[in-house]
Structures are given as C-alpha cells and as structure tokens.
Amino acid sequence: MRQYSWLKVSWNANYAPHHLPCSAHDETTLLILGCPSYFTDCCVKEAMSTYSDVVNISSQAKPSQIPKFHPPNPSQFFRDSADSTEFRVVYVNFNSASALQGVLSSISVMAKPVFVSELKSKPLLGLKRWQSEQQYPDEAQLRAECEQYMAEFNSREKLKLQHEKEMAENPDEDGWVMVTKSSKVCATAEQAEERKRQYDEKLEKKKKEILHLYSFQDREKRKQSLVELKRKFQEDKDKISKMKAARVFRPL
C-alpha cells in the first residue's frame, strides 16, 4: 500500500494551508497530488530544491503510470497547457533514490508550510495576473520567436525526411526496405503529373464502363418491348382469324 507524506502549502500565513499528499512514484520520482494553481511548477521546483537537486518536473491533469517530462518552455508568449487554474498532479524527478527518501522524510517532519508568496518564483494572482495576460505582446519579439521556432521545426523535419529517405533506399541485412510515409509521396512534379494523368484515365474508363452498362440495359429494354408488341400483334391476328371463321354467311 502506498505511503503518503503531507506537504503543507499556502500563499501566506493569513490563509489556511493546502495539505498535498506526496509519495514515491518510482525510485527517483516524487508524486504530488492536488497542487493548486498558485503553486506553479517553478514554485514546486524552488521549494523542493531546498531539500535536494531537482532534475526535472512535469505537470499533468491526472496521474499516469509513466509521467511525461517535457523540456522547460522558453516562450514568453505561449503558456504551457499545465499552467491552468485547476488542481493538477506534479511529478518531481531527483538524482537518486536516497535523495527522494530524504525529501519524503523532510516533508513528513516539516512544521511550517511552504509560503508561496515568499518564494522568488511566486506567480501573479488576481488583478495583476489578469492585467499581465491582457497586454498586447511586442510584435517584433513575437515575430522573432515564431520565426525561430519555425526554423528549428523545419530543421528537425528536414533531418527526419532525410533519415526516412535513407531507410527507404538502403535495405537491411535481410534485404528488407522500410516503407515510410515519405516513400509514398511523389518526390518530383513530373511524378505528380503522371499520377494525375493515370487517375484521370482511370476515372474516364470507369465512366465509359458505366455508360456501356446503361446502353446494354437500354438495348435489352427495347428488345423486350419489341417482343411484347409482336406477341400482342399475333394474339390480335389470331383473334380476327377466329372471328372470320365463326362468321355465318347469309345471302339475301
């Protein structure tokens, strides 16, 4: 059964503290449940750093078997999804198992809550936070950050496509070639034009087959109509012949 230590957190001494259950998620990772919005990841890192060095930190909406640690967000305009106004789960990764056990022991015996307002990384709250979020960003800085991000993204995609191309061109030891997404896409405009021409020819052939099918049905319908007319004509002809044969001639 999981053993919990209780981390007491409050904004300052005027407020009742939150009691956050903490336990060991694995050998080196601390799990903190129910973190309030004012106890941000930066505040958690600063508070835990007083006990031991923090390697990484991650926030999630719900607990998971394998936490996802992401690199810190360098952007000053785009916030992380974990930076929300709801309670969340925080995973804190330390250097070793002994460091984690030392942190849990220190939390279990701590008498004074962690006052977030006394931390260097304390967040803005209330009206100040709203005012900071409603300000228009600097256009030049925003453009520079977006261009830098897209340049890094294009560089990563270029390396990825190059790697997939090499995997598609070079067979492995058993002679197999890996089929990747890039190997299915036309590499040149001529190949794209050829594929379009083949598709148009296939579509035109399909239309002709449909028209031929309809023509065949029309021919069959005309044949059946002609047979029906011949049958009715023969019936009328036989009926007239019988009437003539049954007629009695009465001369004056």
XYZ file of N, CA and C in Angstrom:
756
model
N 0.841 -1.193 0.000
C 0.000 0.000 0.000
C 0.877 1.244 0.000
N 0.471 2.260 -0.799
C 1.272 3.465 -0.931
C 1.239 4.291 0.359
N 2.409 4.744 0.782
C 2.537 5.574 1.973
C 2.658 7.040 1.546
N 1.911 7.904 2.230
C 1.885 9.313 1.863
C 2.477 10.177 2.974
N 3.188 11.214 2.523
C 3.579 12.315 3.400
C 2.793 13.541 2.949
N 2.558 14.461 3.872
C 1.677 15.585 3.577
C 2.485 16.869 3.501
N 2.481 17.463 2.320
C 3.177 18.722 2.084
C 2.190 19.872 2.294
N 2.497 20.768 3.232
C 1.608 21.895 3.532
C 2.046 23.110 2.713
N 1.097 23.655 1.959
C 1.371 24.778 1.060
C 0.314 25.847 1.277
N 0.725 27.085 1.327
C -0.202 28.204 1.460
C 0.393 29.425 0.772
N -0.498 30.388 0.455
C 0.021 31.606 -0.181
C 0.811 32.435 0.826
N 0.267 32.627 2.014
C 0.996 33.284 3.106
C 0.391 32.824 4.428
N 0.833 33.417 5.503
C 0.400 32.982 6.830
C -1.046 33.333 7.132
N -1.662 34.198 6.330
C -3.047 34.593 6.571
C -4.064 33.582 6.047
N -3.606 32.596 5.295
C -4.501 31.622 4.689
C -4.213 30.234 5.259
N -5.286 29.434 5.359
C -5.111 28.051 5.791
C -4.374 27.266 4.707
N -3.448 26.410 5.074
C -2.654 25.714 4.053
C -3.416 24.567 3.396
N -3.003 24.268 2.175
C -3.427 23.047 1.498
C -2.509 21.910 1.954
N -3.107 20.762 2.230
C -2.329 19.577 2.586
C -2.264 18.671 1.354
N -1.106 18.619 0.715
C -0.925 17.886 -0.536
C -0.299 16.525 -0.255
N -0.962 15.423 -0.629
C -0.369 14.096 -0.426
C 0.806 13.868 -1.371
N 1.915 13.394 -0.816
C 3.137 13.124 -1.586
C 3.570 11.683 -1.336
N 4.061 11.050 -2.385
C 4.562 9.680 -2.258
C 5.590 9.429 -3.345
N 6.258 8.306 -3.251
C 7.256 7.920 -4.248
C 6.552 7.233 -5.410
N 6.659 7.814 -6.603
C 6.083 7.194 -7.796
C 6.969 6.059 -8.295
N 8.260 6.281 -8.314
C 9.240 5.227 -8.597
C 10.480 5.503 -7.741
N 11.603 4.977 -8.132
C 12.796 5.082 -7.287
C 13.292 6.515 -7.126
N 13.115 7.342 -8.137
C 13.675 8.705 -8.085
C 12.641 9.792 -8.332
N 11.349 9.454 -8.448
C 10.327 10.435 -8.808
C 9.332 10.609 -7.663
N 9.072 11.857 -7.320
C 8.108 12.208 -6.277
C 6.786 12.576 -6.921
N 5.696 12.036 -6.410
C 4.353 12.334 -6.887
C 3.655 13.258 -5.899
N 3.162 14.405 -6.377
C 2.428 15.362 -5.552
C 1.031 15.503 -6.144
N 0.009 15.221 -5.345
C -1.374 15.264 -5.811
C -2.050 16.557 -5.370
N -2.971 17.030 -6.214
C -3.810 18.160 -5.836
C -3.100 19.480 -5.706
N -2.121 19.760 -6.561
C -1.410 21.042 -6.479
C -2.328 22.178 -6.937
N -2.482 23.231 -6.149
C -3.313 24.364 -6.577
C -2.617 25.180 -7.664
N -3.373 26.057 -8.283
C -2.840 26.809 -9.421
C -1.730 27.778 -9.026
N -1.793 28.336 -7.793
C -0.753 29.292 -7.391
C 0.569 28.611 -7.055
N 0.534 27.273 -6.863
C 1.763 26.514 -6.600
C 2.263 25.971 -7.937
N 2.851 26.852 -8.747
C 3.261 26.528 -10.107
C 4.464 25.584 -10.110
N 4.811 25.131 -11.310
C 5.958 24.225 -11.432
C 7.246 24.894 -10.954
N 7.393 26.177 -11.259
C 8.595 26.890 -10.801
C 8.634 26.959 -9.281
N 7.461 27.167 -8.658
C 7.413 27.205 -7.198
C 7.707 25.833 -6.604
N 7.162 24.780 -7.246
C 7.440 23.419 -6.765
C 8.934 23.132 -6.849
N 9.538 23.499 -7.963
C 10.973 23.246 -8.130
C 11.785 24.011 -7.094
N 11.418 25.266 -6.860
C 12.153 26.058 -5.873
C 11.981 25.500 -4.467
N 10.760 25.063 -4.131
C 10.511 24.511 -2.796
C 11.233 23.180 -2.603
N 11.232 22.324 -3.628
C 11.883 21.013 -3.500
C 13.403 21.128 -3.571
N 13.888 22.195 -4.209
C 15.343 22.364 -4.314
C 15.985 22.655 -2.969
N 15.196 23.068 -1.995
C 15.751 23.290 -0.652
C 16.128 21.979 0.027
N 15.557 20.866 -0.441
C 15.865 19.549 0.131
C 16.892 18.782 -0.709
N 16.764 18.872 -2.049
C 17.698 18.164 -2.926
C 17.594 18.762 -4.325
N 18.597 18.464 -5.162
C 18.610 18.992 -6.531
C 17.513 18.326 -7.365
N 16.748 19.147 -8.070
C 15.655 18.664 -8.921
C 16.188 18.495 -10.338
N 15.999 17.310 -10.894
C 16.446 17.033 -12.264
C 15.419 17.504 -13.264
N 14.157 17.162 -13.034
C 13.097 17.506 -13.977
C 11.776 17.570 -13.235
N 10.802 18.204 -13.877
C 9.485 18.361 -13.264
C 8.430 18.332 -14.362
N 7.268 17.774 -14.037
C 6.202 17.644 -15.028
C 4.858 17.749 -14.339
N 3.893 18.405 -15.011
C 2.525 18.559 -14.505
C 1.553 17.883 -15.455
N 0.541 17.252 -14.881
C -0.498 16.584 -15.647
C -1.840 16.803 -14.963
N -2.897 16.615 -15.755
C -4.235 16.756 -15.185
C -4.583 15.579 -14.292
N -4.124 14.378 -14.678
C -4.418 13.174 -13.908
C -3.145 12.341 -13.766
N -3.071 11.481 -12.745
C -1.896 10.607 -12.609
C -1.822 9.603 -13.756
N -0.621 9.182 -14.084
C -0.389 8.190 -15.126
C 0.715 7.246 -14.686
N 0.783 6.095 -15.347
C 1.790 5.099 -14.994
C 3.194 5.584 -15.325
N 3.309 6.260 -16.500
C 4.610 6.773 -16.935
C 4.472 8.277 -17.127
N 5.027 9.100 -16.259
C 4.915 10.562 -16.426
C 5.705 11.034 -17.636
N 5.206 12.104 -18.255
C 5.850 12.672 -19.427
C 6.596 13.941 -19.020
N 7.925 13.866 -19.052
C 8.744 15.023 -18.707
C 9.090 15.781 -19.988
N 8.719 17.028 -20.044
C 8.979 17.873 -21.197
C 10.050 18.894 -20.848
N 10.785 19.351 -21.849
C 11.770 20.414 -21.578
C 11.054 21.688 -21.174
N 11.716 22.543 -20.425
C 11.070 23.796 -19.995
C 10.668 24.659 -21.179
N 9.572 25.337 -21.035
C 9.041 26.184 -22.098
C 9.812 27.503 -22.140
N 10.565 27.764 -23.227
C 11.338 29.011 -23.280
C 10.514 30.206 -23.742
N 9.275 29.979 -24.176
C 8.476 31.055 -24.743
C 7.979 31.999 -23.656
N 7.951 33.281 -24.003
C 7.396 34.274 -23.097
C 6.003 34.714 -23.521
N 5.469 34.117 -24.617
C 4.145 34.477 -25.109
C 3.151 33.316 -25.078
N 3.633 32.067 -25.179
C 2.763 30.900 -25.238
C 2.926 30.100 -23.952
N 1.828 29.914 -23.250
C 1.870 29.229 -21.974
C 1.744 27.727 -22.169
N 2.226 26.974 -21.208
C 2.065 25.527 -21.217
C 0.624 25.171 -20.875
N 0.198 23.976 -21.345
C -1.149 23.507 -21.028
C -1.290 23.210 -19.538
N -0.172 22.880 -18.872
C -0.236 22.591 -17.440
C -0.449 23.842 -16.603
N -0.164 25.011 -17.193
C -0.325 26.269 -16.465
C -1.793 26.667 -16.509
N -2.609 26.043 -15.717
C -4.054 26.262 -15.721
C -4.503 26.716 -14.343
N -5.798 26.958 -14.238
C -6.378 27.404 -12.974
C -6.966 26.243 -12.192
N -6.704 25.016 -12.593
C -7.270 23.852 -11.927
C -6.197 23.133 -11.109
N -6.665 22.274 -10.208
C -5.744 21.435 -9.450
C -5.126 20.399 -10.383
N -3.885 20.001 -10.113
C -3.176 19.122 -11.036
C -2.262 18.186 -10.253
N -1.633 17.295 -10.988
C -0.672 16.339 -10.442
C 0.720 16.745 -10.905
N 1.697 16.704 -10.012
C 3.061 17.120 -10.328
C 4.012 15.969 -10.036
N 4.905 15.689 -10.989
C 5.972 14.701 -10.815
C 7.302 15.444 -10.730
N 8.065 15.140 -9.696
C 9.371 15.766 -9.485
C 10.428 14.672 -9.500
N 11.388 14.801 -10.397
C 12.436 13.801 -10.549
C 13.724 14.283 -9.892
N 14.334 13.406 -9.062
C 15.569 13.734 -8.347
C 16.724 12.887 -8.878
N 17.913 13.169 -8.345
C 19.121 12.500 -8.837
C 19.173 11.019 -8.466
N 18.714 10.682 -7.269
C 18.885 9.316 -6.777
C 17.722 8.948 -5.873
N 17.660 7.657 -5.536
C 16.619 7.176 -4.630
C 16.829 7.704 -3.222
N 18.080 7.849 -2.809
C 18.350 8.371 -1.463
C 17.891 9.819 -1.339
N 18.038 10.598 -2.432
C 17.577 11.982 -2.402
C 16.064 12.040 -2.269
N 15.356 11.140 -2.964
C 13.894 11.106 -2.853
C 13.457 10.736 -1.440
N 14.099 9.754 -0.851
C 13.740 9.351 0.515
C 14.024 10.474 1.513
N 15.105 11.216 1.277
C 15.402 12.352 2.147
C 14.344 13.440 2.030
N 13.848 13.684 0.818
C 12.799 14.685 0.624
C 11.520 14.253 1.321
N 11.133 12.977 1.190
C 9.926 12.486 1.850
C 10.050 12.579 3.371
N 11.220 12.261 3.876
C 11.432 12.370 5.336
C 11.329 13.814 5.799
N 11.888 14.744 5.023
C 11.832 16.156 5.399
C 10.407 16.691 5.342
N 9.634 16.239 4.354
C 8.244 16.683 4.239
C 7.422 16.177 5.417
N 7.669 14.943 5.835
C 6.867 14.362 6.915
C 7.095 15.054 8.255
N 8.245 15.683 8.433
C 8.546 16.319 9.729
C 8.485 17.838 9.659
N 8.156 18.406 8.495
C 8.148 19.863 8.376
C 7.003 20.440 9.220
N 7.258 21.509 9.898
C 6.263 22.137 10.776
C 5.630 23.359 10.115
N 6.431 24.125 9.375
C 5.940 25.345 8.752
C 5.537 25.073 7.306
N 4.385 25.558 6.876
C 4.005 25.368 5.476
C 4.931 26.130 4.526
N 4.893 25.754 3.292
C 5.615 26.477 2.245
C 4.770 27.677 1.845
N 5.252 28.876 2.124
C 4.549 30.104 1.771
C 5.002 30.536 0.378
N 4.104 30.430 -0.585
C 4.453 30.717 -1.981
C 4.794 32.187 -2.163
N 4.166 33.059 -1.407
C 4.427 34.495 -1.564
C 5.851 34.866 -1.181
N 6.550 33.997 -0.434
C 7.924 34.264 -0.034
C 8.948 33.694 -1.013
N 8.484 32.962 -2.021
C 9.394 32.370 -2.993
C 9.771 33.389 -4.057
N 10.939 33.214 -4.651
C 11.385 34.117 -5.707
C 10.548 33.953 -6.976
N 10.048 32.742 -7.212
C 9.287 32.463 -8.432
C 7.786 32.545 -8.213
N 7.350 33.338 -7.246
C 5.919 33.422 -6.955
C 5.168 33.967 -8.177
N 3.997 33.409 -8.491
C 3.249 33.853 -9.675
C 2.395 35.075 -9.364
N 1.914 35.709 -10.420
C 0.969 36.805 -10.277
C -0.428 36.236 -10.083
N -1.205 36.872 -9.224
C -2.564 36.417 -8.949
C -3.542 37.574 -9.077
N -4.798 37.231 -9.251
C -5.854 38.224 -9.246
C -5.743 39.235 -10.363
N -5.915 40.512 -9.996
C -5.928 41.588 -10.981
C -4.587 41.736 -11.692
N -3.491 41.557 -10.977
C -2.176 41.679 -11.609
C -1.973 40.620 -12.690
N -2.422 39.402 -12.419
C -2.296 38.351 -13.425
C -3.171 38.662 -14.636
N -4.374 39.134 -14.390
C -5.270 39.471 -15.498
C -4.686 40.587 -16.349
N -4.116 41.607 -15.705
C -3.521 42.713 -16.439
C -2.336 42.246 -17.283
N -1.528 41.330 -16.739
C -0.378 40.835 -17.494
C -0.809 39.997 -18.689
N -1.930 39.272 -18.543
C -2.401 38.429 -19.645
C -3.109 39.239 -20.715
N -3.667 40.401 -20.367
C -4.406 41.208 -21.329
C -3.525 42.173 -22.106
N -2.264 42.271 -21.776
C -1.386 43.182 -22.503
C -1.070 42.629 -23.890
N -0.978 43.541 -24.856
C -0.612 43.142 -26.204
C 0.886 42.833 -26.253
N 1.273 41.710 -26.850
C 2.710 41.389 -26.915
C 3.429 42.287 -27.905
N 4.722 42.406 -27.714
C 5.546 43.161 -28.641
C 5.605 42.418 -29.976
N 5.215 43.097 -31.046
C 5.107 42.428 -32.350
C 6.453 41.927 -32.847
N 7.485 42.712 -32.673
C 8.815 42.312 -33.160
C 9.325 41.093 -32.398
N 9.168 41.085 -31.075
C 9.624 39.943 -30.290
C 8.794 38.692 -30.606
N 7.478 38.860 -30.764
C 6.630 37.725 -31.104
C 6.991 37.142 -32.465
N 7.223 38.012 -33.447
C 7.612 37.550 -34.779
C 8.960 36.817 -34.732
N 9.916 37.376 -33.978
C 11.234 36.746 -33.878
C 11.131 35.371 -33.235
N 10.306 35.248 -32.178
C 10.153 33.947 -31.526
C 9.488 32.934 -32.452
N 8.468 33.358 -33.205
C 7.792 32.453 -34.135
C 8.734 32.012 -35.256
N 9.518 32.946 -35.779
C 10.447 32.592 -36.854
C 11.524 31.639 -36.348
N 12.000 31.854 -35.139
C 12.996 30.945 -34.572
C 12.415 29.548 -34.372
N 11.180 29.496 -33.880
C 10.540 28.187 -33.673
C 10.348 27.459 -35.005
N 9.882 28.177 -36.036
C 9.653 27.533 -37.335
C 10.965 27.104 -37.977
N 12.034 27.879 -37.772
C 13.331 27.477 -38.315
C 13.804 26.180 -37.663
N 13.661 26.077 -36.344
C 14.038 24.843 -35.658
C 13.140 23.678 -36.084
N 11.848 23.948 -36.255
C 10.924 22.897 -36.678
C 11.270 22.398 -38.083
N 11.525 23.314 -39.019
C 11.883 22.918 -40.383
C 13.190 22.128 -40.403
N 14.121 22.504 -39.547
C 15.388 21.776 -39.473
C 15.157 20.341 -38.986
N 14.310 20.187 -37.960
C 14.011 18.836 -37.463
C 13.286 18.007 -38.524
N 12.331 18.614 -39.228
C 11.596 17.887 -40.260
C 12.509 17.491 -41.417
N 13.436 18.359 -41.773
C 14.378 18.040 -42.850
C 15.236 16.839 -42.484
N 15.744 16.818 -41.247
C 16.542 15.678 -40.798
C 15.697 14.407 -40.750
N 14.436 14.538 -40.342
C 13.552 13.377 -40.278
C 13.284 12.799 -41.659
N 12.993 13.675 -42.637
C 12.757 13.202 -44.005
C 14.017 12.587 -44.602
N 15.179 13.173 -44.311
C 16.430 12.619 -44.813
C 16.678 11.227 -44.234
N 16.394 11.052 -42.953
C 16.566 9.746 -42.327
C 15.595 8.719 -42.927
N 14.334 9.128 -43.152
C 13.360 8.208 -43.735
C 13.747 7.841 -45.165
N 14.291 8.802 -45.903
C 14.721 8.518 -47.273
C 15.864 7.513 -47.285
N 16.807 7.681 -46.363
C 17.917 6.727 -46.279
C 17.415 5.338 -45.893
N 16.450 5.271 -44.972
C 15.893 3.983 -44.580
C 15.149 3.323 -45.724
N 14.503 4.145 -46.591
C 13.744 3.594 -47.713
C 14.650 3.146 -48.858
N 15.826 3.759 -48.987
C 16.725 3.423 -50.094
C 17.703 2.309 -49.751
N 18.054 2.172 -48.474
C 19.062 1.188 -48.083
C 18.390 -0.004 -47.400
N 18.434 -1.186 -48.005
C 17.846 -2.367 -47.347
C 18.674 -2.808 -46.147
N 18.027 -3.533 -45.257
C 18.724 -4.017 -44.071
C 19.483 -5.300 -44.381
N 19.954 -6.002 -43.350
C 20.764 -7.211 -43.550
C 19.968 -8.321 -44.232
N 18.648 -8.367 -43.992
C 17.826 -9.412 -44.598
C 17.282 -9.022 -45.962
N 17.617 -7.819 -46.444
C 17.153 -7.390 -47.755
C 15.837 -6.647 -47.744
N 15.307 -6.352 -46.567
C 14.028 -5.653 -46.474
C 14.255 -4.148 -46.486
N 13.296 -3.433 -47.084
C 13.338 -1.975 -47.148
C 12.157 -1.433 -46.360
N 12.437 -0.520 -45.456
C 11.370 0.070 -44.642
C 10.529 1.012 -45.485
N 9.219 0.822 -45.465
C 8.282 1.687 -46.177
C 7.877 2.813 -45.234
N 8.204 4.027 -45.602
C 7.896 5.188 -44.775
C 6.881 6.072 -45.479
N 6.408 7.059 -44.771
C 5.430 7.973 -45.338
C 6.019 8.758 -46.493
N 7.289 9.151 -46.367
C 7.904 9.951 -47.421
C 8.107 9.148 -48.697
N 8.232 7.803 -48.582
C 8.437 6.991 -49.776
C 7.178 6.850 -50.596
N 6.010 7.174 -50.005
C 4.740 7.075 -50.727
C 4.373 8.381 -51.415
N 5.038 9.471 -51.089
C 4.716 10.774 -51.643
C 5.579 11.022 -52.870
N 5.012 11.656 -53.920
C 5.765 11.956 -55.129
C 6.903 12.906 -54.801
N 8.085 12.573 -55.298
C 9.250 13.391 -54.987
C 9.399 14.549 -55.967
N 8.842 14.436 -57.220
C 9.008 15.473 -58.231
C 7.651 15.848 -58.806
N 7.642 16.994 -59.504
C 6.412 17.448 -60.137
C 6.015 16.539 -61.294
N 7.009 15.952 -62.004
C 6.703 15.053 -63.118
C 5.964 13.805 -62.623
N 6.409 13.259 -61.492
C 5.721 12.084 -60.944
C 4.304 12.433 -60.499
N 4.126 13.611 -59.926
C 2.783 14.030 -59.529
C 1.878 14.196 -60.745
N 2.415 14.764 -61.836
C 1.633 14.933 -63.060
C 1.275 13.580 -63.678
N 2.218 12.652 -63.639
C 1.957 11.314 -64.179
C 0.867 10.615 -63.368
N 0.915 10.743 -62.049
C -0.127 10.129 -61.211
C -1.488 10.751 -61.494
N -1.529 12.065 -61.710
C -2.793 12.729 -62.019
C -3.343 12.258 -63.362
N -2.457 12.085 -64.357
C -2.898 11.614 -65.665
C -3.461 10.195 -65.573
N -2.778 9.327 -64.816
C -3.269 7.962 -64.637
C -4.617 7.940 -63.916
N -4.760 8.820 -62.944
C -6.036 8.882 -62.217
C -7.160 9.353 -63.142
N -6.877 10.361 -63.994
C -7.893 10.854 -64.924
C -8.286 9.779 -65.924
N -7.292 9.018 -66.429
C -7.594 7.939 -67.362
C -8.453 6.859 -66.707
N -8.126 6.535 -65.472
C -8.909 5.535 -64.752
C -10.340 6.004 -64.528
N -10.503 7.287 -64.214
C -11.837 7.840 -63.994
C -12.639 7.865 -65.289
N -11.996 8.229 -66.405
C -12.674 8.253 -67.706
C -13.084 6.847 -68.148
N -12.220 5.877 -67.891
C -12.544 4.488 -68.226
C -13.729 3.997 -67.420
N -13.779 4.385 -66.159
C -14.896 3.979 -65.311
C -16.201 4.589 -65.790
N -16.155 5.862 -66.247
C -17.360 6.494 -66.779
C -17.852 5.786 -68.034
N -16.935 5.394 -68.922
C -17.323 4.677 -70.132
C -17.961 3.339 -69.803
N -17.405 2.645 -68.817
C -17.992 1.371 -68.416
C -19.419 1.560 -67.901
N -19.644 2.638 -67.174
C -20.990 2.913 -66.676
C -21.930 3.218 -67.828
N -21.447 4.030 -68.826
C -22.283 4.339 -69.980
C -22.593 3.089 -70.787
N -21.608 2.212 -70.949
C -21.841 0.956 -71.667
C -22.851 0.096 -70.920
N -22.785 0.102 -69.646
C -23.741 -0.666 -68.862
C -25.150 -0.139 -69.073
N -25.305 1.185 -69.080
C -26.623 1.774 -69.313
C -27.102 1.488 -70.733
N -26.216 1.534 -71.742
C -26.578 1.227 -73.128
C -27.065 -0.212 -73.257
N -26.380 -1.120 -72.579
C -26.795 -2.522 -72.605
C -28.191 -2.686 -72.014
N -28.465 -1.978 -70.943
C -29.793 -2.051 -70.343
C -30.855 -1.479 -71.273
N -30.530 -0.382 -71.983
C -31.489 0.193 -72.934
C -31.778 -0.763 -74.082
N -30.735 -1.427 -74.587
C -30.942 -2.394 -75.673
C -31.827 -3.550 -75.225
N -31.571 -4.044 -74.027
C -32.393 -5.132 -73.515
C -33.841 -4.692 -73.333
N -34.045 -3.467 -72.901
C -35.403 -2.960 -72.704
C -36.134 -2.830 -74.035
N -35.429 -2.350 -75.088
C -36.053 -2.229 -76.411
C -36.397 -3.603 -76.979
N -35.494 -4.569 -76.757
C -35.772 -5.930 -77.237
C -37.014 -6.507 -76.562
N -37.117 -6.346 -75.264
C -38.275 -6.865 -74.544
C -39.560 -6.178 -74.994
N -39.505 -4.857 -75.263
C -40.676 -4.129 -75.747
C -41.104 -4.614 -77.125
N -40.128 -4.889 -78.005
C -40.435 -5.397 -79.353
C -41.057 -6.788 -79.295
N -40.537 -7.642 -78.420
C -41.107 -8.981 -78.273
C -42.545 -8.901 -77.775
N -42.807 -7.974 -76.844
C -44.155 -7.810 -76.304
C -45.121 -7.310 -77.377
N -44.659 -6.385 -78.227
C -45.511 -5.898 -79.319
C -45.815 -7.001 -80.329
N -44.826 -7.836 -80.667
C -45.047 -8.959 -81.588
C -46.049 -9.952 -81.013
N -45.954 -10.189 -79.714
C -46.883 -11.128 -79.081
C -48.318 -10.610 -79.134
N -48.505 -9.329 -78.821
C -49.839 -8.758 -78.878
C -50.396 -8.737 -80.300
N -49.522 -8.425 -81.278
C -49.954 -8.436 -82.674
C -50.410 -9.828 -83.102
N -49.678 -10.869 -82.707
C -50.046 -12.233 -83.061
C -51.364 -12.633 -82.394
N -51.561 -12.199 -81.129
C -52.815 -12.508 -80.445
C -53.997 -11.835 -81.156
N -53.846 -10.590 -81.555
C -54.921 -9.889 -82.276
C -55.197 -10.540 -83.632
N -54.134 -10.973 -84.304
C -54.289 -11.624 -85.603
C -55.044 -12.945 -85.476
N -54.705 -13.728 -84.445
C -55.409 -14.995 -84.225
C -56.869 -14.750 -83.864
N -57.125 -13.709 -83.076
C -58.493 -13.399 -82.681
C -59.347 -13.026 -83.885
N -58.776 -12.241 -84.808
C -59.508 -11.869 -86.035
C -59.767 -13.086 -86.902
N -58.790 -13.979 -87.020
C -58.970 -15.197 -87.825
C -60.104 -16.049 -87.252
N -60.181 -16.186 -85.939
C -61.254 -16.967 -85.318
C -62.620 -16.315 -85.553
N -62.668 -14.980 -85.489
C -63.941 -14.284 -85.736
C -64.395 -14.476 -87.174
N -63.471 -14.445 -88.133
C -63.832 -14.670 -89.532
C -64.338 -16.092 -89.754
N -63.652 -17.063 -89.084
C -64.055 -18.455 -89.257
C -65.433 -18.731 -88.662
N -65.759 -18.002 -87.568
C -67.052 -18.240 -86.900
C -68.205 -17.458 -87.549
N -67.936 -16.567 -88.510
C -68.985 -15.764 -89.112
C -69.842 -16.605 -90.062
N -71.178 -16.458 -89.995
C -72.114 -17.221 -90.847
C -72.578 -16.318 -91.998
N -72.411 -16.805 -93.262
C -72.781 -16.019 -94.452
C -74.265 -16.232 -94.748
N -75.050 -15.165 -94.796
C -76.468 -15.232 -95.076
C -76.780 -14.362 -96.290
N -76.851 -15.009 -97.453
C -77.188 -14.219 -98.663
C -78.645 -13.761 -98.648
N -78.936 -12.683 -99.348
C -80.307 -12.179 -99.431
C -81.156 -13.044 -100.389
